[in-house]
Tab-separated table of C-alpha atoms in Angstrom:
chain	number	residue	atom	x	y	z
A	18	UNK	CA	25.521	16.114	-14.257
A	19	UNK	CA	24.840	19.670	-13.062
A	20	UNK	CA	23.899	20.024	-9.366
A	21	UNK	CA	22.114	23.348	-10.051
A	22	UNK	CA	19.578	21.698	-12.361
A	23	UNK	CA	16.226	20.286	-11.182
A	24	UNK	CA	15.072	17.079	-12.828
A	25	UNK	CA	11.763	17.151	-14.745
A	26	UNK	CA	8.650	15.784	-13.064
A	27	UNK	CA	7.655	12.222	-13.876
A	28	UNK	CA	5.115	9.645	-12.734
A	29	UNK	CA	5.486	6.059	-11.638
A	30	UNK	CA	3.638	3.199	-10.017
A	31	UNK	CA	4.273	0.334	-7.653
A	32	UNK	CA	2.496	-2.124	-5.405
A	33	UNK	CA	1.620	-2.050	-1.699
A	34	UNK	CA	-0.372	-3.920	0.927
A	35	UNK	CA	-2.132	-3.285	4.223
A	36	UNK	CA	0.073	-4.232	7.153
A	37	UNK	CA	-2.202	-2.929	9.926
A	38	UNK	CA	-5.862	-2.297	9.089
A	39	UNK	CA	-6.720	-1.162	12.626
A	40	UNK	CA	-4.145	1.632	12.469
A	41	UNK	CA	-4.797	2.239	8.758
A	42	UNK	CA	-1.227	1.494	7.713
A	43	UNK	CA	-0.096	0.561	4.203
A	44	UNK	CA	3.472	-0.524	3.489
A	45	UNK	CA	5.437	-0.239	0.255
A	46	UNK	CA	8.974	0.501	-0.923
A	47	UNK	CA	10.517	3.880	-0.239
A	48	UNK	CA	11.665	4.143	-3.855
A	49	UNK	CA	8.013	3.889	-4.984
A	50	UNK	CA	6.910	7.058	-3.180
A	51	UNK	CA	10.084	9.018	-2.368
A	52	UNK	CA	10.007	12.670	-3.456
A	53	UNK	CA	6.372	12.252	-4.512
A	54	UNK	CA	4.316	15.435	-4.650
A	55	UNK	CA	1.097	13.399	-4.650
A	56	UNK	CA	0.325	9.713	-4.163
A	57	UNK	CA	-2.811	7.716	-4.869
A	58	UNK	CA	-3.726	4.130	-4.053
A	59	UNK	CA	-6.330	1.788	-5.496
A	60	UNK	CA	-7.932	-1.313	-4.009
A	61	UNK	CA	-7.919	-4.556	-5.938
A	62	UNK	CA	-10.929	-4.656	-8.243
A	63	UNK	CA	-12.009	-1.078	-7.513
A	64	UNK	CA	-11.437	1.628	-10.179
A	65	UNK	CA	-11.472	4.545	-7.725
A	66	UNK	CA	-8.151	6.070	-6.677
A	67	UNK	CA	-7.827	7.423	-3.146
A	68	UNK	CA	-5.322	10.120	-2.162
A	69	UNK	CA	-2.686	8.704	0.195
A	70	UNK	CA	-0.306	10.341	2.620
A	71	UNK	CA	3.278	9.201	3.223
A	72	UNK	CA	3.704	8.926	6.998
A	73	UNK	CA	7.214	7.517	7.313
A	74	UNK	CA	9.957	6.674	4.836
A	75	UNK	CA	13.392	5.098	5.144
A	76	UNK	CA	15.719	4.988	2.170
A	77	UNK	CA	18.124	2.839	4.198
A	78	UNK	CA	15.777	-0.153	4.324
A	79	UNK	CA	13.676	0.971	1.304
A	80	UNK	CA	10.382	0.957	3.201
A	81	UNK	CA	7.570	3.479	3.553
A	82	UNK	CA	4.322	3.662	5.497
A	83	UNK	CA	1.250	5.301	3.967
A	84	UNK	CA	-2.295	5.923	5.080
A	85	UNK	CA	-5.611	6.883	3.478
A	86	UNK	CA	-7.889	9.180	5.440
A	87	UNK	CA	-11.197	8.327	3.726
A	88	UNK	CA	-13.241	5.730	5.630
A	89	UNK	CA	-14.599	4.166	2.441
A	90	UNK	CA	-11.173	2.864	1.491
A	91	UNK	CA	-10.882	0.812	4.696
A	92	UNK	CA	-14.328	-0.786	4.598
A	93	UNK	CA	-13.866	-4.569	4.815
A	94	UNK	CA	-10.062	-4.240	4.614
A	95	UNK	CA	-7.973	-6.957	6.284
A	96	UNK	CA	-4.270	-6.890	7.058
A	97	UNK	CA	-1.725	-9.689	6.693
A	98	UNK	CA	0.605	-11.561	9.011
A	99	UNK	CA	4.343	-11.135	8.595
A	100	UNK	CA	6.096	-14.429	9.261
A	101	UNK	CA	9.693	-15.272	10.079
A	102	UNK	CA	12.326	-15.568	7.362
A	103	UNK	CA	11.372	-18.561	5.184
A	104	UNK	CA	13.707	-21.473	4.601
A	105	UNK	CA	15.442	-22.526	1.419
A	106	UNK	CA	13.136	-24.173	-1.137
A	107	UNK	CA	9.974	-22.785	0.534
A	108	UNK	CA	7.281	-21.980	-2.021
A	109	UNK	CA	6.319	-18.308	-2.385
A	110	UNK	CA	3.873	-16.188	-4.408
A	111	UNK	CA	4.734	-12.661	-5.588
A	112	UNK	CA	1.669	-10.437	-5.912
A	113	UNK	CA	1.594	-6.995	-7.468
A	114	UNK	CA	0.918	-4.826	-10.474
A	115	UNK	CA	3.984	-5.052	-12.750
A	116	UNK	CA	4.290	-3.697	-16.267
A	117	UNK	CA	2.299	-5.504	-18.936
A	118	UNK	CA	-1.217	-4.843	-17.658
A	119	UNK	CA	-3.415	-3.219	-15.024
A	120	UNK	CA	-4.789	-6.306	-13.278
A	121	UNK	CA	-3.215	-8.224	-10.402
A	122	UNK	CA	-0.271	-10.432	-11.321
A	123	UNK	CA	0.750	-13.483	-9.285
A	124	UNK	CA	3.968	-15.358	-9.996
A	125	UNK	CA	5.298	-18.363	-8.113
A	126	UNK	CA	8.747	-19.464	-7.150
A	127	UNK	CA	10.945	-20.696	-4.327
A	128	UNK	CA	13.357	-19.236	-1.810
A	129	UNK	CA	16.788	-19.632	-3.390
A	130	UNK	CA	19.037	-17.987	-0.834
A	131	UNK	CA	19.086	-15.944	2.362
A	132	UNK	CA	21.854	-13.372	2.203
A	133	UNK	CA	22.865	-9.756	2.769
A	134	UNK	CA	22.619	-7.298	-0.108
A	135	UNK	CA	22.736	-3.572	-0.781
A	136	UNK	CA	19.369	-1.838	-0.797
A	137	UNK	CA	19.362	0.600	-3.717
A	138	UNK	CA	22.398	2.914	-3.770
A	139	UNK	CA	23.301	2.254	-0.145
A	140	UNK	CA	26.587	0.569	0.743
A	141	UNK	CA	24.841	-0.638	3.895
A	142	UNK	CA	24.012	-4.338	3.375
A	143	UNK	CA	20.903	-5.765	5.015
A	144	UNK	CA	19.226	-9.155	5.221
A	145	UNK	CA	17.387	-10.101	2.027
A	146	UNK	CA	15.682	-13.186	0.628
A	147	UNK	CA	16.580	-14.225	-2.901
A	148	UNK	CA	13.782	-15.819	-4.908
A	149	UNK	CA	13.435	-17.140	-8.449
A	150	UNK	CA	9.947	-15.730	-9.079
A	151	UNK	CA	9.677	-12.869	-11.537
A	152	UNK	CA	9.911	-9.375	-10.030
A	153	UNK	CA	9.463	-6.600	-12.568
A	154	UNK	CA	8.895	-2.867	-12.582
A	155	UNK	CA	5.642	-2.257	-10.716
A	156	UNK	CA	6.059	-5.246	-8.383
A	157	UNK	CA	8.069	-3.123	-5.944
A	158	UNK	CA	6.359	-2.818	-2.580
A	159	UNK	CA	3.985	-5.724	-3.096
A	160	UNK	CA	3.530	-8.694	-0.744
A	161	UNK	CA	5.319	-11.994	-1.203
A	162	UNK	CA	3.108	-14.691	0.313
A	163	UNK	CA	4.351	-17.799	2.010
A	164	UNK	CA	0.732	-18.937	2.462
A	165	UNK	CA	-1.891	-17.039	0.496
A	166	UNK	CA	-4.886	-18.690	2.151
A	167	UNK	CA	-3.627	-17.880	5.650
A	168	UNK	CA	-2.535	-14.386	4.508
A	169	UNK	CA	1.026	-15.084	5.675
A	170	UNK	CA	3.582	-12.750	4.082
A	171	UNK	CA	7.287	-13.576	3.898
A	172	UNK	CA	8.356	-10.073	2.933
A	173	UNK	CA	8.135	-7.064	0.641
A	174	UNK	CA	9.213	-7.334	-3.005
A	175	UNK	CA	11.821	-4.703	-3.789
A	176	UNK	CA	14.621	-5.631	-6.173
A	177	UNK	CA	15.388	-7.476	-9.361
A	178	UNK	CA	18.907	-8.533	-10.343
A	179	UNK	CA	19.427	-6.619	-13.588
A	180	UNK	CA	22.557	-8.383	-14.841
A	181	UNK	CA	22.341	-9.691	-18.395
A	182	UNK	CA	24.059	-12.887	-17.215
A	183	UNK	CA	21.413	-13.676	-14.573
A	184	UNK	CA	17.810	-14.836	-14.924
A	185	UNK	CA	14.980	-15.047	-12.397
A	186	UNK	CA	16.824	-13.458	-9.493
A	187	UNK	CA	14.713	-11.213	-7.311
A	188	UNK	CA	14.909	-10.073	-3.694
A	189	UNK	CA	12.401	-9.403	-0.951
A	190	UNK	CA	12.709	-7.524	2.344
A	191	UNK	CA	12.167	-10.010	5.195
A	192	UNK	CA	10.403	-9.647	8.541
A	193	UNK	CA	13.487	-8.708	10.664
A	194	UNK	CA	14.126	-5.614	8.529
A	195	UNK	CA	10.445	-4.656	8.437
A	196	UNK	CA	10.253	-5.114	12.222
A	197	UNK	CA	13.255	-2.836	12.731
A	198	UNK	CA	11.548	-0.182	10.608
A	199	UNK	CA	8.227	-0.475	12.456
A	200	UNK	CA	9.841	-0.679	15.888
A	201	UNK	CA	11.619	2.646	15.511
A	202	UNK	CA	8.342	4.275	14.450
A	203	UNK	CA	6.574	2.751	17.448
A	204	UNK	CA	9.278	3.838	19.921
A	205	UNK	CA	10.243	7.285	18.630
A	206	UNK	CA	7.412	8.279	16.287
A	207	UNK	CA	9.759	8.768	13.342
A	208	UNK	CA	12.340	6.968	11.206
A	209	UNK	CA	15.887	8.254	11.492
A	210	UNK	CA	18.276	5.451	12.413
A	211	UNK	CA	16.503	2.370	11.056
A	212	UNK	CA	19.066	-0.358	10.238
A	213	UNK	CA	21.979	2.096	10.580
A	214	UNK	CA	23.610	0.703	13.724
A	215	UNK	CA	27.398	0.599	13.324
A	216	UNK	CA	30.184	-0.985	15.350
A	217	UNK	CA	32.738	1.761	14.680
A	218	UNK	CA	35.482	-0.560	13.467
A	219	UNK	CA	36.548	-2.502	10.378
A	220	UNK	CA	38.045	-5.957	10.651
A	221	UNK	CA	39.580	-8.488	8.288
A	222	UNK	CA	39.267	-12.290	8.042
A	223	UNK	CA	41.884	-14.438	9.791
A	224	UNK	CA	41.937	-17.526	7.605
A	225	UNK	CA	45.659	-17.378	6.926
A	226	UNK	CA	47.674	-19.597	9.351
A	227	UNK	CA	50.580	-17.147	9.630
A	228	UNK	CA	48.224	-14.284	10.482
A	229	UNK	CA	46.628	-16.438	13.181
A	230	UNK	CA	50.016	-17.401	14.579
A	231	UNK	CA	51.251	-13.804	14.637
A	232	UNK	CA	48.248	-12.679	16.700
A	233	UNK	CA	48.291	-15.728	19.034
A	234	UNK	CA	45.013	-17.256	17.912
A	235	UNK	CA	44.750	-20.862	19.117
A	236	UNK	CA	43.351	-23.747	17.079
A	237	UNK	CA	40.130	-23.639	19.080
A	238	UNK	CA	39.608	-19.920	18.514
A	239	UNK	CA	38.297	-18.031	15.514
A	240	UNK	CA	37.684	-14.380	14.797
A	241	UNK	CA	38.549	-11.288	12.783
A	242	UNK	CA	41.352	-8.757	13.165
A	243	UNK	CA	40.483	-5.100	13.832
A	244	UNK	CA	42.559	-2.888	11.545
A	245	UNK	CA	40.681	0.425	11.544
A	246	UNK	CA	38.648	2.238	14.205
A	247	UNK	CA	36.506	5.357	13.862
A	248	UNK	CA	38.216	8.005	16.021
A	249	UNK	CA	34.889	9.748	16.672
A	250	UNK	CA	33.026	6.642	17.874
A	251	UNK	CA	32.598	5.313	21.396
A	252	UNK	CA	34.262	2.192	20.067
A	253	UNK	CA	37.620	4.028	20.055
A	254	UNK	CA	37.452	4.171	23.864
A	255	UNK	CA	37.228	0.379	24.126
A	256	UNK	CA	38.861	-1.340	21.137
A	257	UNK	CA	42.388	-1.118	19.784
A	258	UNK	CA	43.804	-1.778	16.350
A	259	UNK	CA	45.174	-5.323	16.546
A	260	UNK	CA	42.346	-6.675	18.728
A	261	UNK	CA	40.702	-9.863	17.502
A	262	UNK	CA	36.910	-10.070	17.700
A	263	UNK	CA	36.017	-13.571	18.922
A	264	UNK	CA	32.308	-13.155	19.702
A	265	UNK	CA	29.581	-10.609	18.975
A	266	UNK	CA	26.603	-10.708	21.345
A	267	UNK	CA	27.607	-14.223	22.451
A	268	UNK	CA	27.728	-15.449	18.841
A	269	UNK	CA	31.025	-16.974	17.774
A	270	UNK	CA	32.668	-15.139	14.897
A	271	UNK	CA	34.265	-17.371	12.279
A	272	UNK	CA	37.593	-16.604	10.604
A	273	UNK	CA	35.725	-15.525	7.460
A	274	UNK	CA	33.652	-12.920	9.344
A	275	UNK	CA	30.411	-14.904	9.476
A	276	UNK	CA	28.161	-16.024	12.336
A	277	UNK	CA	25.628	-18.824	12.542
A	278	UNK	CA	22.193	-17.723	11.331
A	279	UNK	CA	20.235	-20.978	11.573
A	280	UNK	CA	20.858	-24.654	10.854
A	281	UNK	CA	23.623	-24.727	8.235
A	282	UNK	CA	23.196	-21.113	7.117
A	283	UNK	CA	25.755	-18.429	7.934
A	284	UNK	CA	25.665	-14.657	7.450
A	285	UNK	CA	28.110	-11.799	7.816
A	286	UNK	CA	28.325	-10.490	11.373
A	287	UNK	CA	26.991	-7.201	9.953
A	288	UNK	CA	23.478	-8.696	10.124
A	289	UNK	CA	23.603	-8.857	13.928
A	290	UNK	CA	24.737	-5.231	14.085
A	291	UNK	CA	22.206	-3.829	11.596
A	292	UNK	CA	19.266	-5.422	13.405
A	293	UNK	CA	20.128	-3.703	16.686
A	294	UNK	CA	18.483	-0.435	17.628
A	295	UNK	CA	20.717	2.610	18.019
A	296	UNK	CA	21.555	2.982	21.698
A	297	UNK	CA	21.454	-0.743	22.460
A	298	UNK	CA	24.530	-2.282	24.074
A	299	UNK	CA	26.956	-4.273	21.959
A	300	UNK	CA	28.798	-7.097	23.731
A	301	UNK	CA	32.160	-8.271	22.392
A	302	UNK	CA	34.670	-10.918	23.372
A	303	UNK	CA	38.098	-9.935	22.077
A	304	UNK	CA	41.608	-11.327	22.158
A	305	UNK	CA	44.235	-8.735	23.039
A	306	UNK	CA	47.893	-9.712	23.415
A	307	UNK	CA	46.851	-13.322	23.897
A	308	UNK	CA	44.287	-12.564	26.634
A	309	UNK	CA	40.496	-12.737	26.320
A	310	UNK	CA	38.534	-9.619	27.306
A	311	UNK	CA	34.826	-8.834	27.505
A	312	UNK	CA	33.880	-5.353	26.242
A	313	UNK	CA	30.534	-3.561	26.030
A	314	UNK	CA	29.475	-0.178	24.688
A	315	UNK	CA	26.300	1.475	23.321
A	316	UNK	CA	25.978	1.169	19.584
A	317	UNK	CA	25.651	4.337	17.492
A	318	UNK	CA	24.178	5.184	14.099
A	319	UNK	CA	26.382	5.102	11.035
A	320	UNK	CA	27.847	8.484	10.185
A	321	UNK	CA	29.839	7.764	7.026
A	322	UNK	CA	32.425	10.120	5.607
A	323	UNK	CA	30.545	9.870	2.309
A	324	UNK	CA	26.766	10.485	2.723
A	325	UNK	CA	24.507	7.913	1.119
A	326	UNK	CA	20.987	9.270	0.648
A	327	UNK	CA	19.556	12.334	-1.088
A	328	UNK	CA	17.460	14.479	1.274
A	329	UNK	CA	18.444	12.288	4.225
A	330	UNK	CA	22.094	12.994	4.888
A	331	UNK	CA	22.898	15.077	1.804
A	332	UNK	CA	21.431	17.440	-0.800
A	333	UNK	CA	22.896	18.613	-4.139
A	334	UNK	CA	25.543	21.145	-3.122
A	335	UNK	CA	28.090	23.022	-5.229
A	336	UNK	CA	30.437	26.005	-5.276
A	337	UNK	CA	31.854	27.640	-8.422
A	338	UNK	CA	34.755	30.038	-8.753
A	339	UNK	CA	36.689	30.815	-11.929
A	340	UNK	CA	34.639	28.153	-13.684
A	341	UNK	CA	35.818	25.445	-11.261
A	342	UNK	CA	32.855	23.404	-10.004
A	343	UNK	CA	33.472	21.921	-6.554
A	344	UNK	CA	31.115	19.415	-4.920
A	345	UNK	CA	31.237	17.117	-1.887
A	346	UNK	CA	31.397	13.420	-2.666
A	347	UNK	CA	28.136	11.610	-1.922
A	348	UNK	CA	26.747	8.291	-3.114
A	349	UNK	CA	23.848	9.992	-4.985
A	350	UNK	CA	26.336	12.304	-6.716
A	351	UNK	CA	28.578	9.410	-7.786
A	352	UNK	CA	25.562	7.453	-9.012
A	353	UNK	CA	24.209	10.330	-11.127
A	354	UNK	CA	27.595	11.532	-12.366
A	355	UNK	CA	29.075	8.155	-13.306
A	356	UNK	CA	26.076	5.837	-13.611
A	357	UNK	CA	24.947	2.718	-11.787
A	358	UNK	CA	28.389	1.124	-12.188
A	359	UNK	CA	30.189	4.083	-10.616
A	360	UNK	CA	32.234	1.841	-8.319
A	361	UNK	CA	33.925	0.358	-11.389
A	362	UNK	CA	34.709	3.613	-13.177
A	363	UNK	CA	35.364	6.118	-10.369
A	364	UNK	CA	38.988	7.223	-9.848
A	365	UNK	CA	40.769	4.846	-7.476
A	366	UNK	CA	42.005	7.681	-5.257
A	367	UNK	CA	38.434	8.871	-4.651
A	368	UNK	CA	37.248	5.333	-3.905
A	369	UNK	CA	40.124	4.953	-1.454
A	370	UNK	CA	39.236	8.214	0.296
A	371	UNK	CA	35.632	7.057	0.586
A	372	UNK	CA	36.749	4.072	2.679
A	373	UNK	CA	38.014	6.295	5.486
A	374	UNK	CA	36.430	7.492	8.712
A	375	UNK	CA	35.686	11.089	9.617
A	376	UNK	CA	38.338	12.956	11.590
A	377	UNK	CA	35.771	15.681	12.404
A	378	UNK	CA	31.969	15.729	12.492
A	379	UNK	CA	31.745	18.288	9.658
A	380	UNK	CA	34.337	16.709	7.362
A	381	UNK	CA	33.580	16.247	3.663
A	382	UNK	CA	35.569	14.951	0.692
A	383	UNK	CA	35.574	17.845	-1.780
A	384	UNK	CA	36.328	17.208	-5.444
A	385	UNK	CA	36.750	19.320	-8.540
A	386	UNK	CA	33.873	17.887	-10.549
A	387	UNK	CA	34.264	19.808	-13.805
A	388	UNK	CA	35.599	23.038	-15.319
A	389	UNK	CA	33.259	25.464	-17.079
A	390	UNK	CA	35.446	26.538	-19.986
A	391	UNK	CA	36.593	30.183	-19.918
A	392	UNK	CA	39.729	32.183	-20.715
A	393	UNK	CA	40.692	32.362	-17.050
A	394	UNK	CA	40.958	28.579	-16.702
A	395	UNK	CA	42.656	27.936	-20.052
A	396	UNK	CA	45.121	25.046	-19.837
A	397	UNK	CA	43.499	23.393	-16.822
A	398	UNK	CA	41.903	20.053	-17.702
A	399	UNK	CA	41.599	18.268	-14.375
A	400	UNK	CA	38.252	16.860	-13.317
A	401	UNK	CA	36.857	14.357	-10.799
A	402	UNK	CA	39.864	14.857	-8.529
A	403	UNK	CA	40.015	15.602	-4.808
A	404	UNK	CA	40.765	19.104	-3.528
A	405	UNK	CA	43.323	19.099	-0.725
A	406	UNK	CA	43.834	22.733	0.261
A	407	UNK	CA	43.356	26.365	-0.735
A	408	UNK	CA	46.314	28.739	-0.410
A	409	UNK	CA	47.949	26.268	1.959
A	410	UNK	CA	44.895	25.762	4.206
A	411	UNK	CA	43.520	22.183	4.310
A	412	UNK	CA	39.849	22.127	3.292
A	413	UNK	CA	37.399	20.736	5.846
A	414	UNK	CA	34.172	21.024	3.845
A	415	UNK	CA	32.507	22.978	1.024
A	416	UNK	CA	31.350	25.833	3.256
A	417	UNK	CA	34.922	26.183	4.495
A	418	UNK	CA	36.192	26.417	0.895
A	419	UNK	CA	33.554	29.015	-0.037
A	420	UNK	CA	34.487	31.147	2.977
A	421	UNK	CA	38.216	30.995	2.194
A	422	UNK	CA	37.602	31.991	-1.433
A	423	UNK	CA	35.160	34.773	-0.511
A	424	UNK	CA	37.553	36.314	2.013
A	425	UNK	CA	40.808	35.742	0.114
A	426	UNK	CA	42.988	38.881	0.259
A	427	UNK	CA	46.088	37.400	-1.378
A	428	UNK	CA	47.094	38.259	-4.940
A	429	UNK	CA	46.608	34.688	-6.149
A	430	UNK	CA	44.206	31.865	-5.428
A	431	UNK	CA	45.950	28.493	-5.428
A	432	UNK	CA	43.950	25.266	-5.336
A	433	UNK	CA	46.028	22.183	-4.525
A	434	UNK	CA	44.513	18.967	-5.827
A	435	UNK	CA	45.347	15.301	-5.345
A	436	UNK	CA	48.751	14.217	-6.679
A	437	UNK	CA	49.959	17.787	-6.026
A	438	UNK	CA	48.300	19.379	-9.095
A	439	UNK	CA	47.901	23.161	-8.797
A	440	UNK	CA	45.318	25.528	-10.252
A	441	UNK	CA	46.129	29.207	-9.844
A	442	UNK	CA	44.050	32.313	-10.589
A	443	UNK	CA	44.714	35.979	-9.978
A	444	UNK	CA	42.205	36.776	-7.241
A	445	UNK	CA	40.892	39.980	-8.797
A	446	UNK	CA	40.482	38.378	-12.225
A	447	UNK	CA	38.593	35.396	-10.822
A	448	UNK	CA	36.120	37.675	-9.076
A	449	UNK	CA	35.656	39.950	-12.064
A	450	UNK	CA	35.047	37.130	-14.545
A	451	UNK	CA	32.981	34.735	-12.403
A	452	UNK	CA	29.595	36.287	-13.208
A	453	UNK	CA	30.259	36.269	-16.962
A	454	UNK	CA	31.252	32.590	-16.755
A	455	UNK	CA	28.035	31.746	-14.940
A	456	UNK	CA	25.926	33.582	-17.521
A	457	UNK	CA	27.772	31.967	-20.423
A	458	UNK	CA	27.027	28.494	-19.056
A	459	UNK	CA	23.466	29.305	-17.882
A	460	UNK	CA	24.243	28.707	-14.214
A	461	UNK	CA	21.903	30.768	-11.982
A	462	UNK	CA	24.210	31.104	-8.951
A	463	UNK	CA	27.819	30.484	-8.006
A	464	UNK	CA	26.724	28.279	-5.109
A	465	UNK	CA	23.822	26.138	-3.948
A	466	UNK	CA	21.076	27.622	-1.716
A	467	UNK	CA	22.485	26.112	1.488
A	468	UNK	CA	25.757	27.990	0.891
A	469	UNK	CA	23.973	31.198	-0.138
A	470	UNK	CA	22.409	31.369	3.318
A	471	UNK	CA	25.824	31.435	5.016
A	472	UNK	CA	27.863	33.368	2.431
A	473	UNK	CA	30.686	35.297	4.050
A	474	UNK	CA	30.160	33.702	7.459
A	475	UNK	CA	33.148	32.071	9.102
A	476	UNK	CA	32.264	28.374	9.549
A	477	UNK	CA	32.387	27.018	13.065
A	478	UNK	CA	34.647	24.044	12.389
A	479	UNK	CA	34.259	21.011	14.630
A	480	UNK	CA	37.311	19.736	16.550
A	481	UNK	CA	39.390	17.263	14.570
A	482	UNK	CA	41.131	14.140	15.847
A	483	UNK	CA	43.905	11.982	14.434
A	484	UNK	CA	42.897	9.127	12.141
A	485	UNK	CA	44.877	5.910	11.925
A	486	UNK	CA	46.098	5.302	8.360
């Protein structure tokens, strides 16, 4: 995987449906239209294709809104009604245009499960409905009807379980997630923080009796133990490590980290958080030193140490010196570099670092991704390993590294990697040979465009705070 390369253009197709005919709004999956240079839509039974415009897109909840400007497209068009999350065993119909033909396909099934799952490459889990009806390539973005005659839609088809050991497992995006997406558009006119609300802490289950006894949890109480808090969040001003979360927004938290959803169904407490709008107040009941406290604070958007979405919170970025290719760790990078199963094959130390919180707003995890072979780096074979410091200076981010290398006046450049590994170059030799290395490996520049714009400029580093281990 080379971050200086642009992928070739390709075409694709998906399904969509009208969610608001009066406002001329069409909804589909974000992954159907993301990065599209042009998009066209076609009405059922009509051969003509109309040019469409992407109005809003959220990779977090995998939804996008489109419109068509031509009046002819909307003649006689009716929208649908989104209904509340269906119950287990409810009958559903999946409509769309999957592979295997050009005409409308309708498959039937039932609701198998209501759960939280990851949308695409995101580590952010959202509410999803599992169904046993077939969802194939091309179905993405289409409506899943609870009642076709009444035009009642249970959600948006978006994912198929691709495991070879599983059959007939598909997922749809339910009304609460769609509503969150549409509400932010209605309130702010754009999509930026949809389904990204975060509590600012990590907690663990308290099912073990000795753990409960240690932290003075009575038999009538249940909750989860806070063991890590984001030092940059408002949460750090209210919670402490060792607090026990008993209730979230007046909903009792079980020892396994779940809350009551409806009837006999339970979901992770994360569902309550993700469905809140950024800026809303979060209400907690906590147990601290054996005493119950009520805490409240405004909820903020997730700002993970490792960015999750291309062109949303990260772009392909790199810096090369002496043939060493340095990149910041992002979810898109890990996915493209190591494949869809990157969580299973990535170095444990990098996965561990990814679990942390930021100690500064501009902090990045920088890794040595690969080494472009040259005489100057002979004998160095490290790759996919975290960079710790340069000539004794801890590295804050990739721009910081580029500045330190560009302005280095010492005789040697020393890169200290994880585990204490060292890579050393003579400064003059590294600068003299860098261009030849780039030409030999057909690399156009020693850094990505965003770093070219600030080459030689001292980065204005944000204040750093201490992070609990």
